[in-house]
PDB file of C-alpha atoms in Angstrom:
ATOM      1  CA  TYR T 701     -12.053  -4.898   0.279  1.00 89.00           C
ATOM      2  CA  TRP T 702     -10.622  -3.327   3.439  1.00 93.00           C
ATOM      3  CA  ALA T 703      -8.479  -0.762   1.627  1.00 92.00           C
ATOM      4  CA  ARG T 704     -11.318   0.096  -0.765  1.00 90.00           C
ATOM      5  CA  ARG T 705     -13.673   0.563   2.178  1.00 94.00           C
ATOM      6  CA  ALA T 706     -11.157   2.644   4.138  1.00 95.00           C
ATOM      7  CA  ALA T 707     -10.543   4.904   1.143  1.00 92.00           C
ATOM      8  CA  ARG T 708     -14.272   5.609   0.886  1.00 93.00           C
ATOM      9  CA  GLY T 709     -14.089   7.105   4.385  1.00 97.00           C
ATOM     10  CA  GLY T 710     -16.735   7.698   7.019  1.00 98.00           C
ATOM     11  CA  PRO T 711     -17.983   5.207   9.598  1.00 98.00           C
ATOM     12  CA  ALA T 712     -17.314   1.601   8.589  1.00 98.00           C
ATOM     13  CA  VAL T 713     -17.979  -1.794  10.129  1.00 98.00           C
ATOM     14  CA  ALA T 714     -14.921  -3.616  11.424  1.00 98.00           C
ATOM     15  CA  PRO T 715     -15.381  -7.296  12.319  1.00 97.00           C
ATOM     16  CA  GLY T 716     -15.173  -8.649  15.838  1.00 94.00           C
ATOM     17  CA  SER T 717     -12.728  -6.914  18.144  1.00 95.00           C
ATOM     18  CA  PRO T 718      -9.524  -4.934  17.558  1.00 97.00           C
ATOM     19  CA  ALA T 719      -7.763  -7.613  19.638  1.00 94.00           C
ATOM     20  CA  ASP T 720      -8.806 -10.442  17.267  1.00 93.00           C
ATOM     21  CA  GLU T 721      -5.953 -11.756  15.162  1.00 93.00           C
ATOM     22  CA  LEU T 722      -5.383 -12.592  11.526  1.00 93.00           C
ATOM     23  CA  GLN T 723      -2.608 -14.273   9.603  1.00 93.00           C
ATOM     24  CA  LEU T 724      -2.042 -13.954   5.895  1.00 92.00           C
ATOM     25  CA  ILE T 725       0.788 -14.121   3.439  1.00 95.00           C
ATOM     26  CA  ASP T 726       1.298 -12.055   0.326  1.00 96.00           C
ATOM     27  CA  VAL T 727       1.894 -14.158  -2.773  1.00 96.00           C
ATOM     28  CA  ARG T 728       4.880 -11.870  -3.472  1.00 97.00           C
ATOM     29  CA  ASP T 729       6.454 -13.281  -0.298  1.00 97.00           C
ATOM     30  CA  LEU T 730       5.225 -16.853  -0.672  1.00 97.00           C
ATOM     31  CA  ALA T 731       6.386 -17.462  -4.261  1.00 97.00           C
ATOM     32  CA  PRO T 732      10.093 -16.689  -3.785  1.00 96.00           C
ATOM     33  CA  PHE T 733      10.102 -18.631  -0.517  1.00 96.00           C
ATOM     34  CA  LEU T 734       8.631 -21.713  -2.213  1.00 94.00           C
ATOM     35  CA  VAL T 735      11.199 -21.514  -5.002  1.00 94.00           C
ATOM     36  CA  ARG T 736      14.040 -21.109  -2.509  1.00 92.00           C
ATOM     37  CA  VAL T 737      12.830 -24.035  -0.373  1.00 93.00           C
ATOM     38  CA  GLY T 738      12.095 -26.153  -3.444  1.00 90.00           C
ATOM     39  CA  LEU T 739      15.603 -25.684  -4.770  1.00 92.00           C
ATOM     40  CA  GLY T 740      17.178 -26.182  -1.369  1.00 88.00           C
ATOM     41  CA  ARG T 741      17.492 -29.155   0.887  1.00 78.00           C
ATOM     42  CA  GLU T 742      14.610 -28.417   3.242  1.00 77.00           C
ATOM     43  CA  THR T 743      12.390 -31.360   4.111  1.00 80.00           C
ATOM     44  CA  GLY T 744       9.247 -31.689   6.157  1.00 85.00           C
ATOM     45  CA  ALA T 745       6.231 -29.493   6.688  1.00 89.00           C
ATOM     46  CA  LEU T 746       6.671 -25.739   6.866  1.00 90.00           C
ATOM     47  CA  HIS T 747       3.748 -23.435   7.608  1.00 94.00           C
ATOM     48  CA  ALA T 748       4.319 -20.515   5.239  1.00 94.00           C
ATOM     49  CA  VAL T 749       2.065 -17.874   6.778  1.00 94.00           C
ATOM     50  CA  GLY T 750       2.436 -14.328   8.008  1.00 93.00           C
ATOM     51  CA  ALA T 751       2.802 -13.213  11.599  1.00 91.00           C
ATOM     52  CA  GLU T 752      -0.201 -12.952  13.886  1.00 92.00           C
ATOM     53  CA  VAL T 753      -1.489  -9.388  13.540  1.00 94.00           C
ATOM     54  CA  ARG T 754      -4.274  -7.802  15.542  1.00 95.00           C
ATOM     55  CA  TRP T 755      -7.235  -6.587  13.507  1.00 96.00           C
ATOM     56  CA  GLY T 756      -7.001  -3.167  15.149  1.00 97.00           C
ATOM     57  CA  ASP T 757      -3.403  -2.769  13.964  1.00 96.00           C
ATOM     58  CA  PHE T 758      -4.222  -4.115  10.496  1.00 95.00           C
ATOM     59  CA  LEU T 759      -7.150  -1.753   9.930  1.00 97.00           C
ATOM     60  CA  ARG T 760      -5.259   1.196  11.421  1.00 96.00           C
ATOM     61  CA  GLY T 761      -2.430   0.515   8.946  1.00 94.00           C
ATOM     62  CA  VAL T 762      -4.895   0.279   6.064  1.00 95.00           C
ATOM     63  CA  ALA T 763      -6.557   3.549   7.126  1.00 96.00           C
ATOM     64  CA  GLU T 764      -3.228   5.379   7.364  1.00 94.00           C
ATOM     65  CA  ARG T 765      -2.220   4.221   3.880  1.00 92.00           C
ATOM     66  CA  THR T 766      -5.526   5.282   2.300  1.00 91.00           C
ATOM     67  CA  GLY T 767      -5.869   8.816   3.641  1.00 91.00           C
ATOM     68  CA  ASP T 768      -7.072   8.189   7.218  1.00 93.00           C
ATOM     69  CA  ARG T 769     -10.701   9.136   6.439  1.00 95.00           C
ATOM     70  CA  VAL T 770     -12.410   6.057   7.879  1.00 98.00           C
ATOM     71  CA  GLN T 771     -13.756   5.559  11.388  1.00 98.00           C
ATOM     72  CA  TRP T 772     -13.859   1.848  12.149  1.00 98.00           C
ATOM     73  CA  ARG T 773     -16.784   0.695  14.326  1.00 98.00           C
ATOM     74  CA  TRP T 774     -16.277  -2.752  15.836  1.00 98.00           C
ATOM     75  CA  ALA T 775     -19.203  -5.145  15.426  1.00 98.00           C
ATOM     76  CA  PRO T 776     -19.272  -8.336  17.512  1.00 96.00           C
ATOM     77  CA  ALA T 777     -19.484 -11.640  15.640  1.00 94.00           C
ATOM     78  CA  GLU T 778     -23.082 -12.143  16.828  1.00 94.00           C
ATOM     79  CA  VAL T 779     -24.179  -8.852  15.239  1.00 97.00           C
ATOM     80  CA  LEU T 780     -22.469  -9.716  11.959  1.00 96.00           C
ATOM     81  CA  ALA T 781     -24.053 -13.183  11.901  1.00 94.00           C
ATOM     82  CA  ARG T 782     -27.486 -11.754  12.666  1.00 96.00           C
ATOM     83  CA  HIS T 783     -27.162  -9.653   9.506  1.00 97.00           C
ATOM     84  CA  GLY T 784     -26.192 -12.712   7.458  1.00 95.00           C
ATOM     85  CA  LEU T 785     -22.522 -11.811   7.028  1.00 94.00           C
ATOM     86  CA  ARG T 786     -20.205 -14.762   6.525  1.00 90.00           C
ATOM     87  CA  ALA T 787     -16.676 -15.015   7.818  1.00 90.00           C
ATOM     88  CA  TRP T 788     -14.019 -14.765   5.106  1.00 87.00           C
ATOM     89  CA  ILE T 789     -16.597 -14.283   2.327  1.00 87.00           C
ATOM     90  CA  ASP T 790     -18.450 -11.078   3.187  1.00 90.00           C
ATOM     91  CA  LEU T 791     -15.675 -10.073   5.580  1.00 92.00           C
ATOM     92  CA  PRO T 792     -12.424 -10.902   3.772  1.00 91.00           C
ATOM     93  CA  LEU T 793      -9.645 -12.325   5.947  1.00 92.00           C
ATOM     94  CA  TRP T 794     -11.833 -12.373   9.073  1.00 93.00           C
ATOM     95  CA  MET T 795     -12.701 -15.490  11.011  1.00 90.00           C
ATOM     96  CA  PRO T 796     -14.238 -15.322  14.483  1.00 87.00           C
ATOM     97  CA  ALA T 797     -12.011 -16.780  17.174  1.00 79.00           C
ATOM     98  CA  VAL T 798     -14.726 -19.266  18.183  1.00 76.00           C
ATOM     99  CA  GLY T 799     -16.347 -22.401  16.813  1.00 76.00           C
ATOM    100  CA  PRO T 800     -14.819 -24.047  13.761  1.00 76.00           C
ATOM    101  CA  TYR T 801     -12.486 -21.080  13.188  1.00 77.00           C
ATOM    102  CA  ARG T 802     -10.921 -21.174  16.647  1.00 75.00           C
ATOM    103  CA  GLY T 803      -7.139 -21.264  16.358  1.00 73.00           C
ATOM    104  CA  ALA T 804      -7.120 -20.687  12.593  1.00 76.00           C
ATOM    105  CA  CYS T 805      -5.018 -17.541  13.035  1.00 81.00           C
ATOM    106  CA  HIS T 806      -2.501 -19.074  15.421  1.00 84.00           C
ATOM    107  CA  VAL T 807      -0.380 -21.124  13.035  1.00 90.00           C
ATOM    108  CA  ASP T 808       3.220 -21.599  14.161  1.00 92.00           C
ATOM    109  CA  ARG T 809       5.504 -20.362  11.397  1.00 93.00           C
ATOM    110  CA  THR T 810       8.797 -20.835  13.236  1.00 93.00           C
ATOM    111  CA  LEU T 811      10.177 -23.507  10.882  1.00 92.00           C
ATOM    112  CA  ALA T 812       9.346 -21.436   7.811  1.00 93.00           C
ATOM    113  CA  MET T 813      11.034 -18.383   9.341  1.00 93.00           C
ATOM    114  CA  THR T 814      14.106 -20.481  10.116  1.00 92.00           C
ATOM    115  CA  ALA T 815      14.100 -21.573   6.463  1.00 92.00           C
ATOM    116  CA  GLY T 816      14.151 -17.927   5.336  1.00 93.00           C
ATOM    117  CA  LEU T 817      10.505 -16.869   5.077  1.00 95.00           C
ATOM    118  CA  TRP T 818      10.050 -13.100   5.169  1.00 94.00           C
ATOM    119  CA  THR T 819       6.617 -11.458   5.082  1.00 96.00           C
ATOM    120  CA  ARG T 820       5.503  -7.890   4.574  1.00 94.00           C
ATOM    121  CA  ASP T 821       2.967  -5.921   6.605  1.00 92.00           C
ATOM    122  CA  PRO T 822      -0.561  -7.173   5.805  1.00 92.00           C
ATOM    123  CA  ALA T 823      -1.753  -3.563   5.474  1.00 90.00           C
ATOM    124  CA  GLU T 824       0.746  -3.126   2.632  1.00 92.00           C
ATOM    125  CA  THR T 825      -0.731  -6.186   0.915  1.00 93.00           C
ATOM    126  CA  ALA T 826      -4.271  -4.814   1.303  1.00 89.00           C
ATOM    127  CA  VAL T 827      -3.385  -1.389  -0.069  1.00 89.00           C
ATOM    128  CA  ASP T 828      -1.396  -2.842  -2.975  1.00 92.00           C
ATOM    129  CA  GLY T 829      -4.392  -5.026  -3.831  1.00 86.00           C
ATOM    130  CA  TRP T 830      -6.613  -1.952  -3.762  1.00 85.00           C
ATOM    131  CA  ALA T 831      -4.194  -0.083  -6.060  1.00 89.00           C
ATOM    132  CA  TRP T 832      -4.246  -3.017  -8.467  1.00 87.00           C
ATOM    133  CA  ARG T 833      -8.060  -3.038  -8.395  1.00 81.00           C
ATOM    134  CA  GLN T 834      -8.117   0.700  -9.198  1.00 83.00           C
ATOM    135  CA  ALA T 835      -5.955   0.042 -12.240  1.00 88.00           C
ATOM    136  CA  HIS T 836      -8.387  -2.709 -13.308  1.00 82.00           C
ATOM    137  CA  PRO T 837     -11.866  -1.118 -13.010  1.00 77.00           C
ATOM    138  CA  GLY T 838     -14.885  -3.064 -11.914  1.00 72.00           C
ATOM    139  CA  ASP T 839     -15.285  -5.258  -8.887  1.00 63.00           C
ATOM    140  CA  PRO T 840     -16.163  -8.745 -10.064  1.00 60.00           C
ATOM    141  CA  SER T 841     -15.337 -10.248  -6.684  1.00 64.00           C
ATOM    142  CA  GLY T 842     -18.535  -9.152  -4.955  1.00 71.00           C
ATOM    143  CA  VAL T 843     -16.758  -9.336  -1.596  1.00 80.00           C
ATOM    144  CA  GLY T 844     -17.326  -7.039   1.303  1.00 89.00           C
ATOM    145  CA  ILE T 845     -20.302  -5.678   3.149  1.00 94.00           C
ATOM    146  CA  ASP T 846     -23.217  -4.383   1.106  1.00 93.00           C
ATOM    147  CA  PRO T 847     -23.565  -0.644   1.905  1.00 94.00           C
ATOM    148  CA  GLU T 848     -27.220  -1.077   2.954  1.00 96.00           C
ATOM    149  CA  VAL T 849     -26.331  -3.882   5.354  1.00 97.00           C
ATOM    150  CA  GLU T 850     -23.415  -1.853   6.665  1.00 97.00           C
ATOM    151  CA  ALA T 851     -25.715   1.108   7.372  1.00 98.00           C
ATOM    152  CA  LYS T 852     -28.068  -1.161   9.348  1.00 98.00           C
ATOM    153  CA  ILE T 853     -25.210  -2.571  11.398  1.00 98.00           C
ATOM    154  CA  LEU T 854     -23.758   0.878  12.072  1.00 98.00           C
ATOM    155  CA  ALA T 855     -27.163   2.082  13.279  1.00 98.00           C
ATOM    156  CA  GLU T 856     -27.218  -0.839  15.704  1.00 96.00           C
ATOM    157  CA  LEU T 857     -23.762  -0.213  17.183  1.00 95.00           C
TER     158      LEU T 857
END
């Protein structure tokens, strides 16, 4: 969603604050790691997740890779909730740093890194997903902010 929205350009709602963090892992990084660990002698729990990345850096990277035509406008969690937007569902990858989501994007990945986990830039993952979606027309996912709701939020900011 984020790359598709950035490519459309113009003012766009960004969730929370640019200082909020996210963690994700690209399946292209996870799969080879799991095979390597599965064939090796590693034991115990390993948290295979990407590095903590600030939302501001993530969305800036997405914007740069899609033509830099978007102007992100940060909407506090309360504003998003008031408009009925749900964390992770309407706002992919985003979880507010409060309530039941608190700490969800602060998973220690040290053991996985020691075992050889390597992860790419999350903006690269987002843009590659967008490129794949362009090659497969239609958007059956239904994720992201409805343009009418986005316009209402932008008018409020």
